[in-house]
Amino acid sequence: MFNELSSKNSPETLLNNISDSGLRGRGGAGFPTGFKWKSCRDATGDEKYIVCNADEGDAGAYSDRYLLEERPHAVMFGMLMAGYLAGAKVGVLYIRDEYPAAITKTEQAIAEFETLSFNFPESFTFRFKIVRGAGAYICGEETALINALEGKRANPRAKPPFPQVAGLFGKPTIVNSSV
């Protein structure tokens, strides 16, 4: 599907396919992915962000850790596609600092991604940044995570506005978990 980008698999068509598939986030709300990504795409703003929450605040849960240690390219490809479809150029991976192997493997995967060429329009560029999380359970809530990324206390924000409209640094932002 992604081998050749054309009008038949334009961002709008791909977003419709994601919406039609019924894909939902794995967070507590099970929010529709297509709606979230399209909302960010439709939001006004020159800068947009994709945030991957891999802090994993639930005790005994290791799915984020496993994915970033064993399949970081899959997580990053998801972020890359979200960035392309929403019009974002920066992807932030918020990884629990207590997972040094996950951070190292993700850093290696980023270096490998930078050597790859994808068949995106020349105008699309995307870069990844890792932020080491402090392991705060509250950062499972997307606006608390955004506050932490901005260097503020990790308290949830009132909604609306939703992050897709006014998220990281007040810019349209998609926040998804790594799983």
Short mmCIF file of N, CA and C in Angstrom, two decimals:
data_model
loop_
_atom_site.label_atom_id
_atom_site.label_comp_id
_atom_site.label_asym_id
_atom_site.label_seq_id
_atom_site.Cartn_x
_atom_site.Cartn_y
_atom_site.Cartn_z
N MET A 1 0.81 -1.19 0.00
CA MET A 1 0.00 0.00 0.00
C MET A 1 0.86 1.26 0.00
N PHE A 2 2.00 1.25 0.71
CA PHE A 2 2.81 2.44 0.85
C PHE A 2 4.00 2.48 -0.12
N ASN A 3 4.09 1.50 -1.01
CA ASN A 3 5.23 1.47 -1.93
C ASN A 3 5.25 2.67 -2.86
N GLU A 4 4.10 3.10 -3.26
CA GLU A 4 4.03 4.22 -4.18
C GLU A 4 2.93 5.15 -3.74
N LEU A 5 3.29 6.39 -3.42
CA LEU A 5 2.29 7.35 -3.01
C LEU A 5 1.73 8.02 -4.25
N SER A 6 0.43 7.95 -4.39
CA SER A 6 -0.25 8.55 -5.53
C SER A 6 -1.59 9.06 -5.05
N SER A 7 -2.41 9.55 -5.97
CA SER A 7 -3.72 10.06 -5.58
C SER A 7 -4.60 8.96 -5.00
N LYS A 8 -4.36 7.71 -5.41
CA LYS A 8 -5.19 6.63 -4.86
C LYS A 8 -4.82 6.29 -3.43
N ASN A 9 -3.64 6.69 -2.99
CA ASN A 9 -3.30 6.53 -1.57
C ASN A 9 -2.73 7.84 -1.03
N SER A 10 -3.44 8.92 -1.32
CA SER A 10 -3.11 10.24 -0.79
C SER A 10 -3.37 10.23 0.71
N PRO A 11 -2.86 11.23 1.42
CA PRO A 11 -3.14 11.28 2.86
C PRO A 11 -4.64 11.22 3.18
N GLU A 12 -5.44 11.90 2.40
CA GLU A 12 -6.89 11.90 2.64
C GLU A 12 -7.47 10.49 2.46
N THR A 13 -7.06 9.80 1.41
CA THR A 13 -7.56 8.45 1.16
C THR A 13 -7.09 7.49 2.25
N LEU A 14 -5.82 7.60 2.63
CA LEU A 14 -5.30 6.72 3.68
C LEU A 14 -5.98 6.99 5.02
N LEU A 15 -6.25 8.27 5.32
CA LEU A 15 -6.96 8.59 6.56
C LEU A 15 -8.38 8.00 6.54
N ASN A 16 -9.03 8.07 5.38
CA ASN A 16 -10.36 7.46 5.26
C ASN A 16 -10.28 5.96 5.46
N ASN A 17 -9.25 5.32 4.91
CA ASN A 17 -9.08 3.88 5.09
C ASN A 17 -8.88 3.52 6.56
N ILE A 18 -8.09 4.32 7.26
CA ILE A 18 -7.86 4.09 8.69
C ILE A 18 -9.18 4.26 9.45
N SER A 19 -9.93 5.30 9.13
CA SER A 19 -11.22 5.52 9.80
C SER A 19 -12.17 4.36 9.51
N ASP A 20 -12.25 3.96 8.25
CA ASP A 20 -13.15 2.87 7.86
C ASP A 20 -12.76 1.54 8.51
N SER A 21 -11.47 1.37 8.83
CA SER A 21 -11.02 0.11 9.43
C SER A 21 -11.50 -0.05 10.86
N GLY A 22 -11.85 1.06 11.51
CA GLY A 22 -12.27 1.00 12.90
C GLY A 22 -11.11 0.96 13.89
N LEU A 23 -9.89 1.22 13.42
CA LEU A 23 -8.72 1.21 14.30
C LEU A 23 -8.91 2.19 15.44
N ARG A 24 -8.64 1.72 16.66
CA ARG A 24 -8.80 2.55 17.86
C ARG A 24 -7.53 2.49 18.69
N GLY A 25 -7.32 3.55 19.47
CA GLY A 25 -6.20 3.58 20.39
C GLY A 25 -6.37 2.54 21.48
N ARG A 26 -5.26 2.15 22.09
CA ARG A 26 -5.31 1.13 23.13
C ARG A 26 -5.42 1.72 24.52
N GLY A 27 -5.55 3.04 24.61
CA GLY A 27 -5.74 3.68 25.90
C GLY A 27 -7.13 3.38 26.43
N GLY A 28 -7.42 3.88 27.59
CA GLY A 28 -8.69 3.59 28.24
C GLY A 28 -9.91 4.00 27.45
N ALA A 29 -9.80 5.04 26.65
CA ALA A 29 -10.96 5.54 25.91
C ALA A 29 -11.17 4.83 24.58
N GLY A 30 -10.16 4.15 24.07
CA GLY A 30 -10.28 3.49 22.77
C GLY A 30 -10.68 4.47 21.68
N PHE A 31 -10.04 5.63 21.67
CA PHE A 31 -10.42 6.71 20.76
C PHE A 31 -10.12 6.32 19.31
N PRO A 32 -11.02 6.64 18.38
CA PRO A 32 -10.81 6.30 16.96
C PRO A 32 -9.57 6.99 16.37
N THR A 33 -8.63 6.20 15.91
CA THR A 33 -7.35 6.71 15.39
C THR A 33 -7.55 7.61 14.18
N GLY A 34 -8.36 7.20 13.23
CA GLY A 34 -8.58 8.01 12.04
C GLY A 34 -9.12 9.40 12.36
N PHE A 35 -10.05 9.46 13.30
CA PHE A 35 -10.62 10.75 13.70
C PHE A 35 -9.56 11.64 14.34
N LYS A 36 -8.75 11.05 15.22
CA LYS A 36 -7.70 11.81 15.91
C LYS A 36 -6.69 12.35 14.90
N TRP A 37 -6.23 11.50 14.01
CA TRP A 37 -5.21 11.92 13.04
C TRP A 37 -5.77 12.95 12.06
N LYS A 38 -7.02 12.77 11.63
CA LYS A 38 -7.63 13.72 10.70
C LYS A 38 -7.86 15.06 11.39
N SER A 39 -8.24 15.04 12.65
CA SER A 39 -8.43 16.28 13.39
C SER A 39 -7.14 17.09 13.44
N CYS A 40 -6.03 16.41 13.63
CA CYS A 40 -4.74 17.09 13.65
C CYS A 40 -4.40 17.62 12.25
N ARG A 41 -4.64 16.82 11.24
CA ARG A 41 -4.37 17.25 9.87
C ARG A 41 -5.17 18.51 9.53
N ASP A 42 -6.43 18.53 9.96
CA ASP A 42 -7.32 19.65 9.63
C ASP A 42 -7.06 20.89 10.48
N ALA A 43 -6.33 20.74 11.59
CA ALA A 43 -6.06 21.88 12.48
C ALA A 43 -5.10 22.85 11.81
N THR A 44 -5.30 24.11 12.08
CA THR A 44 -4.44 25.15 11.53
C THR A 44 -3.14 25.21 12.30
N GLY A 45 -2.03 25.23 11.58
CA GLY A 45 -0.73 25.36 12.23
C GLY A 45 0.40 24.96 11.31
N ASP A 46 1.48 25.73 11.36
CA ASP A 46 2.66 25.42 10.56
C ASP A 46 3.45 24.27 11.16
N GLU A 47 3.43 24.18 12.49
CA GLU A 47 4.13 23.11 13.19
C GLU A 47 3.11 22.16 13.77
N LYS A 48 3.39 20.87 13.63
CA LYS A 48 2.55 19.83 14.22
C LYS A 48 3.49 18.76 14.76
N TYR A 49 3.02 18.03 15.77
CA TYR A 49 3.86 17.03 16.42
C TYR A 49 3.15 15.68 16.53
N ILE A 50 3.96 14.63 16.52
CA ILE A 50 3.52 13.28 16.84
C ILE A 50 4.25 12.90 18.12
N VAL A 51 3.51 12.49 19.14
CA VAL A 51 4.11 12.10 20.42
C VAL A 51 3.77 10.64 20.68
N CYS A 52 4.81 9.85 20.94
CA CYS A 52 4.64 8.45 21.32
C CYS A 52 4.86 8.34 22.81
N ASN A 53 3.81 7.97 23.53
CA ASN A 53 3.93 7.80 24.98
C ASN A 53 4.40 6.38 25.28
N ALA A 54 5.67 6.24 25.59
CA ALA A 54 6.22 4.93 25.94
C ALA A 54 6.75 4.96 27.37
N ASP A 55 6.09 5.73 28.22
CA ASP A 55 6.52 5.85 29.61
C ASP A 55 6.04 4.67 30.45
N GLU A 56 4.89 4.13 30.12
CA GLU A 56 4.39 2.91 30.75
C GLU A 56 4.31 3.03 32.27
N GLY A 57 3.29 3.74 32.74
CA GLY A 57 3.13 3.95 34.17
C GLY A 57 2.42 2.83 34.90
N ASP A 58 1.79 1.91 34.20
CA ASP A 58 1.07 0.83 34.87
C ASP A 58 2.06 -0.19 35.41
N ALA A 59 1.93 -0.49 36.70
CA ALA A 59 2.83 -1.46 37.32
C ALA A 59 2.70 -2.82 36.65
N GLY A 60 3.84 -3.43 36.35
CA GLY A 60 3.84 -4.76 35.76
C GLY A 60 3.57 -4.80 34.27
N ALA A 61 3.36 -3.65 33.66
CA ALA A 61 3.13 -3.61 32.22
C ALA A 61 4.46 -3.35 31.52
N TYR A 62 4.78 -4.19 30.54
CA TYR A 62 6.06 -4.04 29.84
C TYR A 62 5.89 -4.03 28.32
N SER A 63 4.69 -3.71 27.85
CA SER A 63 4.47 -3.75 26.40
C SER A 63 5.27 -2.67 25.67
N ASP A 64 5.32 -1.45 26.23
CA ASP A 64 6.10 -0.39 25.59
C ASP A 64 7.58 -0.76 25.58
N ARG A 65 8.05 -1.24 26.72
CA ARG A 65 9.45 -1.65 26.82
C ARG A 65 9.77 -2.73 25.80
N TYR A 66 8.92 -3.74 25.71
CA TYR A 66 9.14 -4.83 24.76
C TYR A 66 9.19 -4.30 23.33
N LEU A 67 8.22 -3.48 22.95
CA LEU A 67 8.18 -2.96 21.58
C LEU A 67 9.43 -2.16 21.23
N LEU A 68 9.86 -1.31 22.14
CA LEU A 68 11.03 -0.47 21.84
C LEU A 68 12.34 -1.24 21.91
N GLU A 69 12.38 -2.33 22.66
CA GLU A 69 13.59 -3.14 22.68
C GLU A 69 13.63 -4.14 21.53
N GLU A 70 12.47 -4.62 21.11
CA GLU A 70 12.41 -5.67 20.09
C GLU A 70 11.89 -5.22 18.73
N ARG A 71 11.06 -4.18 18.68
CA ARG A 71 10.45 -3.75 17.42
C ARG A 71 10.39 -2.24 17.28
N PRO A 72 11.48 -1.54 17.57
CA PRO A 72 11.42 -0.07 17.53
C PRO A 72 11.09 0.47 16.14
N HIS A 73 11.49 -0.25 15.09
CA HIS A 73 11.20 0.22 13.73
C HIS A 73 9.70 0.26 13.46
N ALA A 74 8.96 -0.70 14.02
CA ALA A 74 7.51 -0.72 13.82
C ALA A 74 6.86 0.49 14.49
N VAL A 75 7.30 0.82 15.70
CA VAL A 75 6.77 1.99 16.40
C VAL A 75 7.09 3.25 15.60
N MET A 76 8.34 3.35 15.16
CA MET A 76 8.76 4.54 14.44
C MET A 76 8.06 4.66 13.09
N PHE A 77 7.81 3.54 12.42
CA PHE A 77 7.09 3.61 11.15
C PHE A 77 5.67 4.11 11.38
N GLY A 78 5.04 3.67 12.47
CA GLY A 78 3.71 4.19 12.80
C GLY A 78 3.73 5.69 13.02
N MET A 79 4.77 6.17 13.71
CA MET A 79 4.90 7.61 13.93
C MET A 79 5.15 8.35 12.62
N LEU A 80 5.98 7.76 11.78
CA LEU A 80 6.28 8.36 10.48
C LEU A 80 5.00 8.50 9.64
N MET A 81 4.20 7.45 9.61
CA MET A 81 2.95 7.50 8.84
C MET A 81 1.97 8.50 9.45
N ALA A 82 1.89 8.54 10.79
CA ALA A 82 1.03 9.53 11.44
C ALA A 82 1.50 10.93 11.07
N GLY A 83 2.82 11.13 11.06
CA GLY A 83 3.37 12.43 10.69
C GLY A 83 3.02 12.80 9.26
N TYR A 84 3.17 11.86 8.35
CA TYR A 84 2.83 12.12 6.95
C TYR A 84 1.35 12.45 6.79
N LEU A 85 0.51 11.65 7.42
CA LEU A 85 -0.93 11.83 7.25
C LEU A 85 -1.46 13.08 7.94
N ALA A 86 -0.82 13.49 9.05
CA ALA A 86 -1.29 14.67 9.78
C ALA A 86 -0.56 15.94 9.39
N GLY A 87 0.55 15.80 8.67
CA GLY A 87 1.32 16.98 8.29
C GLY A 87 2.33 17.42 9.34
N ALA A 88 2.77 16.48 10.18
CA ALA A 88 3.76 16.79 11.22
C ALA A 88 5.16 16.45 10.72
N LYS A 89 6.15 17.16 11.23
CA LYS A 89 7.53 16.94 10.82
C LYS A 89 8.42 16.45 11.96
N VAL A 90 7.87 16.39 13.18
CA VAL A 90 8.65 15.99 14.35
C VAL A 90 7.90 14.92 15.12
N GLY A 91 8.63 13.87 15.48
CA GLY A 91 8.08 12.81 16.31
C GLY A 91 8.86 12.72 17.61
N VAL A 92 8.17 12.79 18.73
CA VAL A 92 8.81 12.75 20.05
C VAL A 92 8.46 11.42 20.71
N LEU A 93 9.48 10.68 21.09
CA LEU A 93 9.29 9.43 21.82
C LEU A 93 9.58 9.69 23.29
N TYR A 94 8.57 9.61 24.13
CA TYR A 94 8.71 9.82 25.57
C TYR A 94 8.89 8.45 26.19
N ILE A 95 10.15 8.11 26.51
CA ILE A 95 10.51 6.76 26.97
C ILE A 95 10.93 6.81 28.43
N ARG A 96 10.43 5.89 29.21
CA ARG A 96 10.78 5.78 30.63
C ARG A 96 12.29 5.64 30.77
N ASP A 97 12.88 6.50 31.59
CA ASP A 97 14.33 6.51 31.78
C ASP A 97 14.85 5.21 32.39
N GLU A 98 14.00 4.49 33.09
CA GLU A 98 14.41 3.22 33.72
C GLU A 98 14.56 2.10 32.70
N TYR A 99 14.33 2.39 31.42
CA TYR A 99 14.45 1.40 30.36
C TYR A 99 15.63 1.75 29.45
N PRO A 100 16.86 1.67 29.94
CA PRO A 100 18.01 2.08 29.12
C PRO A 100 18.16 1.27 27.84
N ALA A 101 17.82 -0.02 27.86
CA ALA A 101 17.94 -0.82 26.63
C ALA A 101 16.94 -0.33 25.58
N ALA A 102 15.75 0.05 26.01
CA ALA A 102 14.75 0.57 25.07
C ALA A 102 15.24 1.88 24.45
N ILE A 103 15.87 2.72 25.26
CA ILE A 103 16.39 3.99 24.75
C ILE A 103 17.52 3.72 23.76
N THR A 104 18.44 2.84 24.11
CA THR A 104 19.56 2.52 23.23
C THR A 104 19.08 1.93 21.92
N LYS A 105 18.17 0.97 21.98
CA LYS A 105 17.66 0.33 20.75
C LYS A 105 16.91 1.35 19.88
N THR A 106 16.19 2.25 20.52
CA THR A 106 15.45 3.26 19.76
C THR A 106 16.42 4.26 19.13
N GLU A 107 17.47 4.63 19.84
CA GLU A 107 18.49 5.52 19.26
C GLU A 107 19.13 4.85 18.04
N GLN A 108 19.41 3.55 18.14
CA GLN A 108 19.98 2.82 17.00
C GLN A 108 19.00 2.79 15.83
N ALA A 109 17.73 2.57 16.14
CA ALA A 109 16.71 2.52 15.08
C ALA A 109 16.56 3.88 14.41
N ILE A 110 16.65 4.95 15.18
CA ILE A 110 16.58 6.30 14.59
C ILE A 110 17.74 6.49 13.62
N ALA A 111 18.93 6.11 14.02
CA ALA A 111 20.10 6.23 13.14
C ALA A 111 19.89 5.42 11.86
N GLU A 112 19.32 4.22 11.98
CA GLU A 112 19.03 3.40 10.80
C GLU A 112 17.96 4.04 9.93
N PHE A 113 16.91 4.60 10.54
CA PHE A 113 15.84 5.25 9.79
C PHE A 113 16.38 6.40 8.96
N GLU A 114 17.35 7.13 9.53
CA GLU A 114 17.91 8.29 8.83
C GLU A 114 18.65 7.90 7.56
N THR A 115 19.03 6.62 7.42
CA THR A 115 19.73 6.18 6.22
C THR A 115 18.77 5.63 5.16
N LEU A 116 17.51 5.43 5.53
CA LEU A 116 16.53 4.85 4.61
C LEU A 116 15.92 5.93 3.73
N SER A 117 15.45 5.52 2.59
CA SER A 117 14.70 6.45 1.75
C SER A 117 13.30 5.88 1.57
N PHE A 118 12.34 6.72 1.82
CA PHE A 118 10.94 6.37 1.65
C PHE A 118 10.41 7.14 0.45
N ASN A 119 9.38 6.64 -0.14
CA ASN A 119 8.82 7.27 -1.33
C ASN A 119 7.77 8.31 -0.95
N PHE A 120 8.20 9.31 -0.15
CA PHE A 120 7.32 10.41 0.22
C PHE A 120 7.62 11.59 -0.70
N PRO A 121 6.69 12.51 -0.83
CA PRO A 121 7.00 13.73 -1.59
C PRO A 121 8.21 14.44 -0.98
N GLU A 122 8.99 15.10 -1.80
CA GLU A 122 10.20 15.77 -1.32
C GLU A 122 9.90 16.79 -0.24
N SER A 123 8.70 17.35 -0.24
CA SER A 123 8.35 18.37 0.74
C SER A 123 8.15 17.79 2.14
N PHE A 124 8.03 16.47 2.26
CA PHE A 124 7.81 15.85 3.56
C PHE A 124 9.13 15.42 4.18
N THR A 125 9.41 15.96 5.34
CA THR A 125 10.57 15.54 6.13
C THR A 125 10.06 15.20 7.52
N PHE A 126 10.76 14.30 8.19
CA PHE A 126 10.34 13.90 9.53
C PHE A 126 11.57 13.53 10.33
N ARG A 127 11.63 14.00 11.56
CA ARG A 127 12.75 13.64 12.43
C ARG A 127 12.21 13.19 13.78
N PHE A 128 13.00 12.35 14.43
CA PHE A 128 12.63 11.79 15.72
C PHE A 128 13.47 12.40 16.82
N LYS A 129 12.86 12.51 17.99
CA LYS A 129 13.57 12.99 19.18
C LYS A 129 13.13 12.13 20.36
N ILE A 130 14.09 11.72 21.18
CA ILE A 130 13.79 10.95 22.38
C ILE A 130 13.83 11.89 23.58
N VAL A 131 12.81 11.79 24.42
CA VAL A 131 12.79 12.48 25.70
C VAL A 131 12.68 11.40 26.77
N ARG A 132 13.57 11.45 27.75
CA ARG A 132 13.57 10.45 28.82
C ARG A 132 12.55 10.85 29.87
N GLY A 133 11.58 9.95 30.09
CA GLY A 133 10.51 10.21 31.05
C GLY A 133 10.93 9.83 32.46
N ALA A 134 10.26 10.46 33.42
CA ALA A 134 10.58 10.22 34.83
C ALA A 134 9.71 9.12 35.44
N GLY A 135 8.90 8.48 34.64
CA GLY A 135 8.11 7.36 35.16
C GLY A 135 6.92 7.78 35.98
N ALA A 136 6.27 8.87 35.64
CA ALA A 136 5.10 9.34 36.38
C ALA A 136 3.82 8.71 35.81
N TYR A 137 3.07 8.05 36.67
CA TYR A 137 1.84 7.38 36.24
C TYR A 137 0.89 8.36 35.56
N ILE A 138 0.84 9.58 36.06
CA ILE A 138 -0.09 10.57 35.52
C ILE A 138 0.18 10.89 34.05
N CYS A 139 1.40 10.63 33.59
CA CYS A 139 1.74 10.92 32.19
C CYS A 139 1.04 9.98 31.21
N GLY A 140 0.29 9.03 31.71
CA GLY A 140 -0.56 8.23 30.84
C GLY A 140 -1.70 9.05 30.26
N GLU A 141 -2.03 10.16 30.93
CA GLU A 141 -3.04 11.08 30.42
C GLU A 141 -2.33 12.04 29.47
N GLU A 142 -2.84 12.15 28.25
CA GLU A 142 -2.10 12.83 27.18
C GLU A 142 -1.74 14.28 27.48
N THR A 143 -2.60 15.03 28.13
CA THR A 143 -2.25 16.43 28.38
C THR A 143 -1.26 16.57 29.52
N ALA A 144 -1.27 15.64 30.48
CA ALA A 144 -0.25 15.64 31.53
C ALA A 144 1.11 15.33 30.90
N LEU A 145 1.14 14.41 29.96
CA LEU A 145 2.37 14.09 29.24
C LEU A 145 2.88 15.31 28.48
N ILE A 146 1.99 16.01 27.82
CA ILE A 146 2.38 17.22 27.08
C ILE A 146 2.99 18.24 28.03
N ASN A 147 2.36 18.45 29.19
CA ASN A 147 2.93 19.37 30.17
C ASN A 147 4.33 18.94 30.58
N ALA A 148 4.53 17.64 30.83
CA ALA A 148 5.86 17.14 31.19
C ALA A 148 6.87 17.41 30.08
N LEU A 149 6.48 17.20 28.84
CA LEU A 149 7.38 17.46 27.71
C LEU A 149 7.76 18.94 27.61
N GLU A 150 6.87 19.80 28.04
CA GLU A 150 7.13 21.24 28.01
C GLU A 150 7.90 21.72 29.25
N GLY A 151 8.26 20.78 30.14
CA GLY A 151 9.01 21.14 31.33
C GLY A 151 8.14 21.62 32.48
N LYS A 152 6.84 21.41 32.37
CA LYS A 152 5.91 21.82 33.42
C LYS A 152 5.56 20.62 34.30
N ARG A 153 4.86 20.90 35.37
CA ARG A 153 4.35 19.83 36.23
C ARG A 153 3.37 19.00 35.43
N ALA A 154 3.44 17.70 35.59
CA ALA A 154 2.62 16.78 34.79
C ALA A 154 1.19 16.71 35.31
N ASN A 155 0.46 17.79 35.17
CA ASN A 155 -0.95 17.84 35.53
C ASN A 155 -1.79 17.82 34.26
N PRO A 156 -2.92 17.14 34.28
CA PRO A 156 -3.80 17.17 33.11
C PRO A 156 -4.33 18.58 32.86
N ARG A 157 -4.56 18.88 31.59
CA ARG A 157 -5.15 20.16 31.18
C ARG A 157 -6.66 19.97 30.99
N ALA A 158 -7.37 21.05 31.08
CA ALA A 158 -8.81 21.03 30.78
C ALA A 158 -8.97 20.87 29.28
N LYS A 159 -9.99 20.13 28.88
CA LYS A 159 -10.29 19.95 27.45
C LYS A 159 -11.73 20.39 27.23
N PRO A 160 -12.08 20.97 26.13
CA PRO A 160 -11.23 21.40 25.03
C PRO A 160 -10.37 22.60 25.43
N PRO A 161 -9.37 22.95 24.64
CA PRO A 161 -9.02 22.37 23.36
C PRO A 161 -8.31 21.02 23.53
N PHE A 162 -8.52 20.16 22.57
CA PHE A 162 -7.88 18.85 22.55
C PHE A 162 -6.48 18.99 21.94
N PRO A 163 -5.58 18.07 22.28
CA PRO A 163 -4.21 18.16 21.75
C PRO A 163 -4.13 18.23 20.23
N GLN A 164 -5.07 17.63 19.53
CA GLN A 164 -5.02 17.66 18.07
C GLN A 164 -5.12 19.09 17.53
N VAL A 165 -5.64 20.00 18.36
CA VAL A 165 -5.78 21.40 17.98
C VAL A 165 -4.73 22.27 18.67
N ALA A 166 -4.54 22.04 19.98
CA ALA A 166 -3.58 22.84 20.76
C ALA A 166 -2.89 21.91 21.76
N GLY A 167 -1.81 21.27 21.32
CA GLY A 167 -1.10 20.31 22.15
C GLY A 167 0.26 20.81 22.56
N LEU A 168 1.31 20.10 22.15
CA LEU A 168 2.68 20.43 22.52
C LEU A 168 3.03 21.83 22.04
N PHE A 169 3.45 22.69 22.97
CA PHE A 169 3.78 24.10 22.70
C PHE A 169 2.63 24.84 22.00
N GLY A 170 1.39 24.41 22.29
CA GLY A 170 0.21 25.05 21.71
C GLY A 170 -0.05 24.69 20.26
N LYS A 171 0.70 23.72 19.74
CA LYS A 171 0.59 23.33 18.33
C LYS A 171 -0.23 22.04 18.20
N PRO A 172 -0.85 21.81 17.05
CA PRO A 172 -1.58 20.57 16.83
C PRO A 172 -0.68 19.35 17.06
N THR A 173 -1.18 18.39 17.86
CA THR A 173 -0.36 17.25 18.29
C THR A 173 -1.18 15.99 18.35
N ILE A 174 -0.61 14.91 17.86
CA ILE A 174 -1.19 13.58 18.03
C ILE A 174 -0.40 12.90 19.13
N VAL A 175 -1.10 12.39 20.14
CA VAL A 175 -0.47 11.59 21.19
C VAL A 175 -1.01 10.19 21.09
N ASN A 176 -0.13 9.23 20.87
CA ASN A 176 -0.51 7.83 20.85
C ASN A 176 0.46 7.06 21.74
N SER A 177 -0.02 5.96 22.30
CA SER A 177 0.84 5.06 23.03
C SER A 177 1.62 4.24 22.02
N SER A 178 2.70 3.61 22.46
CA SER A 178 3.49 2.81 21.53
C SER A 178 2.77 1.54 21.14
N VAL A 179 1.77 1.14 21.93
CA VAL A 179 1.05 -0.10 21.62
C VAL A 179 -0.28 0.19 20.98
#
